[in-house]
Amino acid sequence: MQRAGMLRQVSDFSDFNRGHWLQELLCQGEEPCHVQSSPDGQHLVVLQKSQLHPLPRLVAFQRHGIGGADLERNWQPPQPALVGLLFLQSPMPSGSWVLALVWEHGRTEVWHFVVAVGWQLLQTLELCQGARARIVSVCSQGASLVWCEERPPLDAHSDMSKCAFRFCVCTRALEAEEQGVRLGTVRIVLHNSPEYQVLASPQHVFLVPTAASFATTFKFLLIWYPEEAKLTVTAPSAGFIHSKVLRSSSESDFRKLLLGSVGLLSGLAPLDIHTSAVSNSGGLLLVSTKGAVNVVEPDGTERHIFDLERGPLAQGSPVQLKTFGSILACMLAGVLYLVDQNSGRLIEKKTLCMKEVHFLESLGEEESIQLLTQTGIYSFSFSKPEDSSRPEPCQVEMVFEEACRYYQRRSLSSSKLTVEKLKKGGVFQAPVALAAILQHSLHQKQKPARGLQDTYARLLSTMSLELQSYMSLELLKTCVVCAPEREVESYCEELVEQEVSRILHSDVDKDNLAYLNSVFASFPKAAWKATRNCLQLQQNGDGLLVARATPEVWKKVLGGPQQDEVGQNGVVPLFELICASFLRFKPKWLPSFVELTQQYVSISWAFSSKEGPEGRVPLYKRALGVLAKKKKCSEADDEMELELLLCSKRPKAVLQALHLLIRLKRWQRVVEVAEKFSKLSPLLNKEIFTTLLAEFAQHRELDPYLDILWPLCPAELTASDILTVVLQHLPRSEEDPVPFSSEGNQLTVGLLKPLLQRVVQRPCVQDEMYSDALQSPTFPPPTPPREH
C-alpha cells in the first residue's frame, strides 16, 4: 500500500551563522545555484552567480556554536571557472573531511575547518602536468581525485577526427595532513579518448560521454574499477559488452580498448541521456529525454525504474536525482516524485510551491529526505506524526468485529459469534494477537512500550510494513475529514488509490469486489487514476500502451469472481469495471488494454485451461459486453467494436469484424484487414478469401482492390472451386439474361481472368508429387517383358 509522507521544516536558517545572507543568496539568483552540505551536516557551501553579482561567488555557512573564520571566495575573468566542489576523506584529527575547490586549469585549493578557529587554507596545488590542459569534469572517490582533462593538439590545423580524441582520464591521490597536503603521482586511466563526465561511487567510477562527443562513441558507457585496474564497456541497449584489465599504460589507449568490439558497437543505438547521477547503492541513474529513469548496475546491466509523466524533456529543464535508502527522489519543474527503486512503483508525487529546491545528505533516518529551499531546510519522511493517534478502543473493536464476520461465515454452528465470546473464548488466537500488536503500535509513542510476547514480537517484525501502511491510511482519513474544502478532492484521490491498491494486493472476494464497485461508482475519476497507477499503464516512445503491473496484480484483475458468481445485484467483475473506466476516460486505450491482458493470459494460463479467464468467456467478448451496455451508440462505438474484435486475433472474431466492415461498406478497411489477418493461418485465409470472393460476385465495389485480393487466394483452391463460389453468389436477375448488358455493374469473365490464370498457372499438387519421377533419366520406363 502506498505510504503517506510528511513534510516538516527542520531549519529556518536561524541556526546558521549569517543565516539571513544565506537566504538572500538563495532568493536573488536567477540561475540555479550549486549547494553542497558537508559530510557531518554542519556546513552548507553555496556556489552562486546572478545578474546582480556577475562574478561567481562561493560562500560557506556553518551552524551556530562552532564559530570561526568564514570561507568566501569570488573570482573574475580571465581566471578560469570552478569545475569541482568536492569533500574528501581525511585522517586529520580535526575533522574526517576536507574541501577541495578545483578550477578548470587544474589549480586546486584544499580547505579544512577547525572548531573555534574556522576555515583554513591547507595548500594550493596543481593537478594537471601540462600547462595547456583543461579539466572538464572531476569527482572524488575516497581520498583520490578522478578527472577528465582536455589536451589540445600542438598543431592548430590537426584533423578534426583526431581532435575528437584529445581527452584523457586521470587520477591522483590527495592526502591531507596537519602540515599540508600530500599529492600522489598522476595515473592515467584512459588516454586518446573522447570527452567524458566522471561520476564516482565508493567502489567504481562511471565514464559518461557528453553530447559533444564523437557520434560513434556516444553509444556506450565505461566503468572503471580502481581496485582491479579494470575498464568495462557497457551499453544500455546491449548490456555488458567487454571488460579489460589495464596492466600497462599502452593498454589504457581508448582505441585499443575498443579494437575487438568495433563491429558490435557500430550497430548500437545512440545514447539518450538528459541527466545522470550515482545512487547510494552504486548504480548509475540515467534520465532520458523522453522522461524514462533507468539504472545501470556496476556489472553493466540496465534496469528500468520509472517514467516521469511530463513526457519529452527540454535540454535546459533541470532534473535532480538522489536516492535515500530504497527511495529514489526526482525533482522536475517543482514536482517531487518519490519512487521505490526495487519495484519502480510511484510512492508519492508532491507539488512543491518553491522556486528552487536542492537535495541534501540526510543524517540519521535512511529514508528521510532533506530538501533545501529559499525558506529553510525541510525533511520529508514517512514516519507517523506525534499527534495523529487514534482512540484505542475503536480500532481494537474493529479487529474483533471483522474477525466475528470472518469466522461466522466459515462456522458450521448456528449460534451467533460475538465480540465478547471471541475475546474470552481463547479458541481464536489470531484476532487476539493482532489486537495486541495494534495496541502496542498505537501507544508506543504515548507511553512506555509494553512488552509483547515472543510470538507477538516476531509477528510485529513481520507485519511492520502492513502496520505502517495502516497508520498512513488512518492519517490520510483524518486529513480527509479535517481538510478545507479546496483540498478534499486531492485527499480523496489519494485515499481511493490506497484502497484500490490494497484490494489488488489482497484477496478479491465477493465483498471486496462489491466494495470496489461502490468506489468506482462514487469516485470514477479517482478510481481511473488509481487503476492507471496500480497497473502502471502508460504509453512508450512508440505510442503503444505498456503495463508494468506484477503478475499477482494481473491475476487479481482477471481471476477474481466472475459474473455468474457475483449474481445479478449490479456488481460487475473487476475486469469489466476497468473496461468501463477505460471507455469513460480513455476509450482509445481499451483495445490495447484487452490485447495486453490476452498476452498475460497466454503466458500465465494453459491454452485449454478452464480455470483461466479465457476458459469461460473470451476477454474481447467481455469487453464487448461492457461496450454494449452504453446507452447511446455512435460511429465511435462501431470503430471500438471493430478494434476489440481485431485485437483478439481469434478467427471467429476476425470474420465477425470483416462482416461488420462489409455491412458498413468500408471497402478500403476490408482489404486492409484481409491482407493483415490472412497471414495468421491457412484456414482463416481460406475463410476470408471465400467471403470476399462472394462479395466480389455480387457487386463491383471491390474491383479497385483486385490486385491486392487475388494474391490472397489459398493454394488449395482450384479454378472449379472459384467458379462454384462465384456462381452461388451471383445476384439473381428478374429479367432474362442477355449477352451484353447495358448496366456497368455486371460480373464479366475479364474481371475473373487474372485470378483464373493465376490458379491455372500455379503448379498442381499432384504435379509436385510426381515431379521427381518425371525428371528421372529413365523416363519413360522400360517396357515390361511380355508373357508368351
PDB file of N, CA, C and O in Angstrom, residues 105-158:
ATOM      1  N   HIS A 105      41.719  25.098 -14.987  1.00  0.00           N
ATOM      2  CA  HIS A 105      43.106  24.948 -15.426  1.00  0.00           C
ATOM      3  C   HIS A 105      43.916  24.029 -14.511  1.00  0.00           C
ATOM      4  O   HIS A 105      45.121  23.907 -14.674  1.00  0.00           O
ATOM      5  N   GLY A 106      43.258  23.395 -13.531  1.00  0.00           N
ATOM      6  CA  GLY A 106      43.922  22.405 -12.690  1.00  0.00           C
ATOM      7  C   GLY A 106      44.329  22.881 -11.322  1.00  0.00           C
ATOM      8  O   GLY A 106      44.705  22.062 -10.476  1.00  0.00           O
ATOM      9  N   ARG A 107      44.270  24.188 -11.082  1.00  0.00           N
ATOM     10  CA  ARG A 107      44.646  24.682  -9.748  1.00  0.00           C
ATOM     11  C   ARG A 107      43.600  24.233  -8.737  1.00  0.00           C
ATOM     12  O   ARG A 107      42.393  24.346  -8.987  1.00  0.00           O
ATOM     13  N   THR A 108      44.076  23.755  -7.593  1.00  0.00           N
ATOM     14  CA  THR A 108      43.195  23.192  -6.577  1.00  0.00           C
ATOM     15  C   THR A 108      43.543  23.771  -5.217  1.00  0.00           C
ATOM     16  O   THR A 108      44.717  23.775  -4.810  1.00  0.00           O
ATOM     17  N   GLU A 109      42.506  24.261  -4.523  1.00  0.00           N
ATOM     18  CA  GLU A 109      42.672  24.735  -3.159  1.00  0.00           C
ATOM     19  C   GLU A 109      42.059  23.715  -2.210  1.00  0.00           C
ATOM     20  O   GLU A 109      40.930  23.269  -2.427  1.00  0.00           O
ATOM     21  N   VAL A 110      42.803  23.359  -1.161  1.00  0.00           N
ATOM     22  CA  VAL A 110      42.315  22.401  -0.176  1.00  0.00           C
ATOM     23  C   VAL A 110      42.098  23.145   1.142  1.00  0.00           C
ATOM     24  O   VAL A 110      43.039  23.726   1.704  1.00  0.00           O
ATOM     25  N   TRP A 111      40.866  23.135   1.617  1.00  0.00           N
ATOM     26  CA  TRP A 111      40.468  23.823   2.841  1.00  0.00           C
ATOM     27  C   TRP A 111      40.015  22.816   3.877  1.00  0.00           C
ATOM     28  O   TRP A 111      39.480  21.756   3.535  1.00  0.00           O
ATOM     29  N   HIS A 112      40.230  23.160   5.163  1.00  0.00           N
ATOM     30  CA  HIS A 112      39.635  22.363   6.221  1.00  0.00           C
ATOM     31  C   HIS A 112      39.111  23.295   7.296  1.00  0.00           C
ATOM     32  O   HIS A 112      39.500  24.466   7.390  1.00  0.00           O
ATOM     33  N   PHE A 113      38.198  22.762   8.110  1.00  0.00           N
ATOM     34  CA  PHE A 113      37.544  23.571   9.127  1.00  0.00           C
ATOM     35  C   PHE A 113      37.942  23.063  10.507  1.00  0.00           C
ATOM     36  O   PHE A 113      37.877  21.862  10.778  1.00  0.00           O
ATOM     37  N   VAL A 114      38.344  23.998  11.353  1.00  0.00           N
ATOM     38  CA  VAL A 114      38.709  23.685  12.735  1.00  0.00           C
ATOM     39  C   VAL A 114      37.755  24.434  13.656  1.00  0.00           C
ATOM     40  O   VAL A 114      37.551  25.653  13.482  1.00  0.00           O
ATOM     41  N   VAL A 115      37.153  23.717  14.591  1.00  0.00           N
ATOM     42  CA  VAL A 115      36.197  24.328  15.508  1.00  0.00           C
ATOM     43  C   VAL A 115      36.869  25.463  16.285  1.00  0.00           C
ATOM     44  O   VAL A 115      38.009  25.334  16.752  1.00  0.00           O
ATOM     45  N   ALA A 116      36.160  26.575  16.425  1.00  0.00           N
ATOM     46  CA  ALA A 116      36.613  27.781  17.134  1.00  0.00           C
ATOM     47  C   ALA A 116      37.696  28.540  16.382  1.00  0.00           C
ATOM     48  O   ALA A 116      38.042  29.665  16.746  1.00  0.00           O
ATOM     49  N   VAL A 117      38.246  27.960  15.337  1.00  0.00           N
ATOM     50  CA  VAL A 117      39.250  28.643  14.513  1.00  0.00           C
ATOM     51  C   VAL A 117      38.634  29.050  13.177  1.00  0.00           C
ATOM     52  O   VAL A 117      38.830  30.170  12.701  1.00  0.00           O
ATOM     53  N   GLY A 118      37.890  28.140  12.591  1.00  0.00           N
ATOM     54  CA  GLY A 118      37.223  28.427  11.332  1.00  0.00           C
ATOM     55  C   GLY A 118      37.908  27.773  10.146  1.00  0.00           C
ATOM     56  O   GLY A 118      38.644  26.786  10.293  1.00  0.00           O
ATOM     57  N   TRP A 119      37.643  28.315   8.978  1.00  0.00           N
ATOM     58  CA  TRP A 119      38.174  27.753   7.741  1.00  0.00           C
ATOM     59  C   TRP A 119      39.643  28.157   7.565  1.00  0.00           C
ATOM     60  O   TRP A 119      40.009  29.319   7.762  1.00  0.00           O
ATOM     61  N   GLN A 120      40.456  27.184   7.189  1.00  0.00           N
ATOM     62  CA  GLN A 120      41.879  27.424   6.938  1.00  0.00           C
ATOM     63  C   GLN A 120      42.265  26.805   5.605  1.00  0.00           C
ATOM     64  O   GLN A 120      41.847  25.682   5.291  1.00  0.00           O
ATOM     65  N   LEU A 121      43.072  27.542   4.826  1.00  0.00           N
ATOM     66  CA  LEU A 121      43.595  27.018   3.567  1.00  0.00           C
ATOM     67  C   LEU A 121      44.809  26.158   3.872  1.00  0.00           C
ATOM     68  O   LEU A 121      45.819  26.644   4.384  1.00  0.00           O
ATOM     69  N   LEU A 122      44.692  24.864   3.577  1.00  0.00           N
ATOM     70  CA  LEU A 122      45.813  23.961   3.810  1.00  0.00           C
ATOM     71  C   LEU A 122      46.895  24.148   2.760  1.00  0.00           C
ATOM     72  O   LEU A 122      48.076  24.290   3.083  1.00  0.00           O
ATOM     73  N   GLN A 123      46.496  24.142   1.503  1.00  0.00           N
ATOM     74  CA  GLN A 123      47.505  24.229   0.446  1.00  0.00           C
ATOM     75  C   GLN A 123      46.834  24.500  -0.893  1.00  0.00           C
ATOM     76  O   GLN A 123      45.668  24.164  -1.112  1.00  0.00           O
ATOM     77  N   THR A 124      47.588  25.133  -1.773  1.00  0.00           N
ATOM     78  CA  THR A 124      47.182  25.306  -3.166  1.00  0.00           C
ATOM     79  C   THR A 124      48.125  24.497  -4.038  1.00  0.00           C
ATOM     80  O   THR A 124      49.352  24.601  -3.890  1.00  0.00           O
ATOM     81  N   LEU A 125      47.602  23.701  -4.927  1.00  0.00           N
ATOM     82  CA  LEU A 125      48.437  22.796  -5.724  1.00  0.00           C
ATOM     83  C   LEU A 125      47.892  22.700  -7.143  1.00  0.00           C
ATOM     84  O   LEU A 125      46.793  23.161  -7.439  1.00  0.00           O
ATOM     85  N   GLU A 126      48.696  22.089  -7.997  1.00  0.00           N
ATOM     86  CA  GLU A 126      48.343  21.915  -9.409  1.00  0.00           C
ATOM     87  C   GLU A 126      48.079  20.441  -9.691  1.00  0.00           C
ATOM     88  O   GLU A 126      48.931  19.594  -9.423  1.00  0.00           O
ATOM     89  N   LEU A 127      46.885  20.138 -10.210  1.00  0.00           N
ATOM     90  CA  LEU A 127      46.559  18.743 -10.532  1.00  0.00           C
ATOM     91  C   LEU A 127      47.185  18.304 -11.848  1.00  0.00           C
ATOM     92  O   LEU A 127      47.732  17.211 -11.957  1.00  0.00           O
ATOM     93  N   CYS A 128      47.060  19.130 -12.878  1.00  0.00           N
ATOM     94  CA  CYS A 128      47.485  18.735 -14.224  1.00  0.00           C
ATOM     95  C   CYS A 128      48.991  18.946 -14.387  1.00  0.00           C
ATOM     96  O   CYS A 128      49.587  19.843 -13.777  1.00  0.00           O
ATOM     97  N   GLN A 129      49.569  18.127 -15.235  1.00  0.00           N
ATOM     98  CA  GLN A 129      51.012  18.242 -15.511  1.00  0.00           C
ATOM     99  C   GLN A 129      51.291  19.189 -16.666  1.00  0.00           C
ATOM    100  O   GLN A 129      52.331  19.833 -16.706  1.00  0.00           O
ATOM    101  N   GLY A 130      50.384  19.298 -17.612  1.00  0.00           N
ATOM    102  CA  GLY A 130      50.590  20.162 -18.773  1.00  0.00           C
ATOM    103  C   GLY A 130      49.995  21.536 -18.557  1.00  0.00           C
ATOM    104  O   GLY A 130      48.911  21.687 -17.970  1.00  0.00           O
ATOM    105  N   ALA A 131      50.672  22.557 -19.056  1.00  0.00           N
ATOM    106  CA  ALA A 131      50.191  23.924 -18.875  1.00  0.00           C
ATOM    107  C   ALA A 131      48.949  24.203 -19.715  1.00  0.00           C
ATOM    108  O   ALA A 131      48.151  25.088 -19.377  1.00  0.00           O
ATOM    109  N   ARG A 132      48.764  23.467 -20.818  1.00  0.00           N
ATOM    110  CA  ARG A 132      47.637  23.722 -21.717  1.00  0.00           C
ATOM    111  C   ARG A 132      46.433  22.829 -21.404  1.00  0.00           C
ATOM    112  O   ARG A 132      45.409  22.891 -22.083  1.00  0.00           O
ATOM    113  N   ALA A 133      46.564  21.996 -20.390  1.00  0.00           N
ATOM    114  CA  ALA A 133      45.470  21.077 -20.049  1.00  0.00           C
ATOM    115  C   ALA A 133      44.288  21.849 -19.458  1.00  0.00           C
ATOM    116  O   ALA A 133      44.458  22.873 -18.799  1.00  0.00           O
ATOM    117  N   ARG A 134      43.088  21.326 -19.690  1.00  0.00           N
ATOM    118  CA  ARG A 134      41.863  21.953 -19.192  1.00  0.00           C
ATOM    119  C   ARG A 134      40.940  20.869 -18.646  1.00  0.00           C
ATOM    120  O   ARG A 134      40.575  19.931 -19.362  1.00  0.00           O
ATOM    121  N   ILE A 135      40.582  20.959 -17.366  1.00  0.00           N
ATOM    122  CA  ILE A 135      39.713  19.963 -16.731  1.00  0.00           C
ATOM    123  C   ILE A 135      38.262  20.255 -17.113  1.00  0.00           C
ATOM    124  O   ILE A 135      37.785  21.383 -16.984  1.00  0.00           O
ATOM    125  N   VAL A 136      37.551  19.208 -17.589  1.00  0.00           N
ATOM    126  CA  VAL A 136      36.148  19.369 -17.981  1.00  0.00           C
ATOM    127  C   VAL A 136      35.197  18.705 -16.987  1.00  0.00           C
ATOM    128  O   VAL A 136      34.016  19.038 -16.925  1.00  0.00           O
ATOM    129  N   SER A 137      35.709  17.746 -16.202  1.00  0.00           N
ATOM    130  CA  SER A 137      34.861  17.058 -15.228  1.00  0.00           C
ATOM    131  C   SER A 137      35.752  16.459 -14.160  1.00  0.00           C
ATOM    132  O   SER A 137      36.857  15.969 -14.452  1.00  0.00           O
ATOM    133  N   VAL A 138      35.288  16.480 -12.905  1.00  0.00           N
ATOM    134  CA  VAL A 138      36.092  15.965 -11.802  1.00  0.00           C
ATOM    135  C   VAL A 138      35.162  15.379 -10.746  1.00  0.00           C
ATOM    136  O   VAL A 138      34.030  15.833 -10.562  1.00  0.00           O
ATOM    137  N   CYS A 139      35.620  14.340 -10.060  1.00  0.00           N
ATOM    138  CA  CYS A 139      34.872  13.731  -8.960  1.00  0.00           C
ATOM    139  C   CYS A 139      35.867  13.206  -7.938  1.00  0.00           C
ATOM    140  O   CYS A 139      37.075  13.125  -8.204  1.00  0.00           O
ATOM    141  N   SER A 140      35.385  12.863  -6.769  1.00  0.00           N
ATOM    142  CA  SER A 140      36.242  12.323  -5.715  1.00  0.00           C
ATOM    143  C   SER A 140      35.785  10.924  -5.361  1.00  0.00           C
ATOM    144  O   SER A 140      34.581  10.639  -5.308  1.00  0.00           O
ATOM    145  N   GLN A 141      36.784  10.069  -5.115  1.00  0.00           N
ATOM    146  CA  GLN A 141      36.486   8.710  -4.676  1.00  0.00           C
ATOM    147  C   GLN A 141      37.402   8.395  -3.504  1.00  0.00           C
ATOM    148  O   GLN A 141      38.612   8.179  -3.676  1.00  0.00           O
ATOM    149  N   GLY A 142      36.819   8.414  -2.310  1.00  0.00           N
ATOM    150  CA  GLY A 142      37.639   8.226  -1.120  1.00  0.00           C
ATOM    151  C   GLY A 142      38.574   9.401  -0.943  1.00  0.00           C
ATOM    152  O   GLY A 142      38.157  10.553  -0.826  1.00  0.00           O
ATOM    153  N   ALA A 143      39.889   9.134  -0.927  1.00  0.00           N
ATOM    154  CA  ALA A 143      40.898  10.178  -0.771  1.00  0.00           C
ATOM    155  C   ALA A 143      41.599  10.489  -2.085  1.00  0.00           C
ATOM    156  O   ALA A 143      42.720  10.993  -2.097  1.00  0.00           O
ATOM    157  N   SER A 144      40.942  10.190  -3.215  1.00  0.00           N
ATOM    158  CA  SER A 144      41.545  10.430  -4.529  1.00  0.00           C
ATOM    159  C   SER A 144      40.629  11.303  -5.374  1.00  0.00           C
ATOM    160  O   SER A 144      39.412  11.331  -5.173  1.00  0.00           O
ATOM    161  N   LEU A 145      41.261  12.000  -6.306  1.00  0.00           N
ATOM    162  CA  LEU A 145      40.529  12.779  -7.293  1.00  0.00           C
ATOM    163  C   LEU A 145      40.614  12.081  -8.646  1.00  0.00           C
ATOM    164  O   LEU A 145      41.673  11.571  -9.017  1.00  0.00           O
ATOM    165  N   VAL A 146      39.508  12.051  -9.365  1.00  0.00           N
ATOM    166  CA  VAL A 146      39.460  11.495 -10.718  1.00  0.00           C
ATOM    167  C   VAL A 146      38.906  12.588 -11.617  1.00  0.00           C
ATOM    168  O   VAL A 146      37.885  13.203 -11.291  1.00  0.00           O
ATOM    169  N   TRP A 147      39.570  12.852 -12.740  1.00  0.00           N
ATOM    170  CA  TRP A 147      39.097  13.919 -13.613  1.00  0.00           C
ATOM    171  C   TRP A 147      39.339  13.570 -15.084  1.00  0.00           C
ATOM    172  O   TRP A 147      40.143  12.702 -15.419  1.00  0.00           O
ATOM    173  N   CYS A 148      38.595  14.266 -15.940  1.00  0.00           N
ATOM    174  CA  CYS A 148      38.786  14.169 -17.385  1.00  0.00           C
ATOM    175  C   CYS A 148      39.307  15.520 -17.849  1.00  0.00           C
ATOM    176  O   CYS A 148      38.685  16.553 -17.590  1.00  0.00           O
ATOM    177  N   GLU A 149      40.461  15.522 -18.507  1.00  0.00           N
ATOM    178  CA  GLU A 149      41.073  16.770 -18.952  1.00  0.00           C
ATOM    179  C   GLU A 149      41.256  16.767 -20.463  1.00  0.00           C
ATOM    180  O   GLU A 149      41.421  15.726 -21.095  1.00  0.00           O
ATOM    181  N   GLU A 150      41.196  17.965 -21.021  1.00  0.00           N
ATOM    182  CA  GLU A 150      41.414  18.154 -22.451  1.00  0.00           C
ATOM    183  C   GLU A 150      42.875  18.518 -22.680  1.00  0.00           C
ATOM    184  O   GLU A 150      43.423  19.398 -22.000  1.00  0.00           O
ATOM    185  N   ARG A 151      43.484  17.829 -23.643  1.00  0.00           N
ATOM    186  CA  ARG A 151      44.867  18.122 -24.018  1.00  0.00           C
ATOM    187  C   ARG A 151      44.875  18.546 -25.482  1.00  0.00           C
ATOM    188  O   ARG A 151      44.931  17.705 -26.393  1.00  0.00           O
ATOM    189  N   PRO A 152      44.799  19.848 -25.739  1.00  0.00           N
ATOM    190  CA  PRO A 152      44.703  20.321 -27.136  1.00  0.00           C
ATOM    191  C   PRO A 152      45.936  19.923 -27.930  1.00  0.00           C
ATOM    192  O   PRO A 152      47.056  19.895 -27.402  1.00  0.00           O
ATOM    193  N   PRO A 153      45.758  19.579 -29.220  1.00  0.00           N
ATOM    194  CA  PRO A 153      46.907  19.234 -30.057  1.00  0.00           C
ATOM    195  C   PRO A 153      47.812  20.444 -30.292  1.00  0.00           C
ATOM    196  O   PRO A 153      47.358  21.590 -30.287  1.00  0.00           O
ATOM    197  N   LEU A 154      49.091  20.165 -30.473  1.00  0.00           N
ATOM    198  CA  LEU A 154      50.054  21.242 -30.707  1.00  0.00           C
ATOM    199  C   LEU A 154      49.805  21.922 -32.047  1.00  0.00           C
ATOM    200  O   LEU A 154      49.970  23.126 -32.199  1.00  0.00           O
ATOM    201  N   ASP A 155      49.380  21.113 -33.032  1.00  0.00           N
ATOM    202  CA  ASP A 155      49.129  21.647 -34.373  1.00  0.00           C
ATOM    203  C   ASP A 155      47.697  22.163 -34.448  1.00  0.00           C
ATOM    204  O   ASP A 155      46.737  21.405 -34.261  1.00  0.00           O
ATOM    205  N   ALA A 156      47.536  23.428 -34.705  1.00  0.00           N
ATOM    206  CA  ALA A 156      46.185  24.003 -34.751  1.00  0.00           C
ATOM    207  C   ALA A 156      45.384  23.519 -35.946  1.00  0.00           C
ATOM    208  O   ALA A 156      44.168  23.658 -35.979  1.00  0.00           O
ATOM    209  N   HIS A 157      46.044  22.974 -36.973  1.00  0.00           N
ATOM    210  CA  HIS A 157      45.355  22.510 -38.184  1.00  0.00           C
ATOM    211  C   HIS A 157      45.224  20.993 -38.204  1.00  0.00           C
ATOM    212  O   HIS A 157      45.184  20.378 -39.264  1.00  0.00           O
ATOM    213  N   SER A 158      45.179  20.375 -37.039  1.00  0.00           N
ATOM    214  CA  SER A 158      45.074  18.915 -36.977  1.00  0.00           C
ATOM    215  C   SER A 158      43.725  18.450 -37.507  1.00  0.00           C
ATOM    216  O   SER A 158      42.738  19.190 -37.532  1.00  0.00           O
TER     217      SER A 158
END
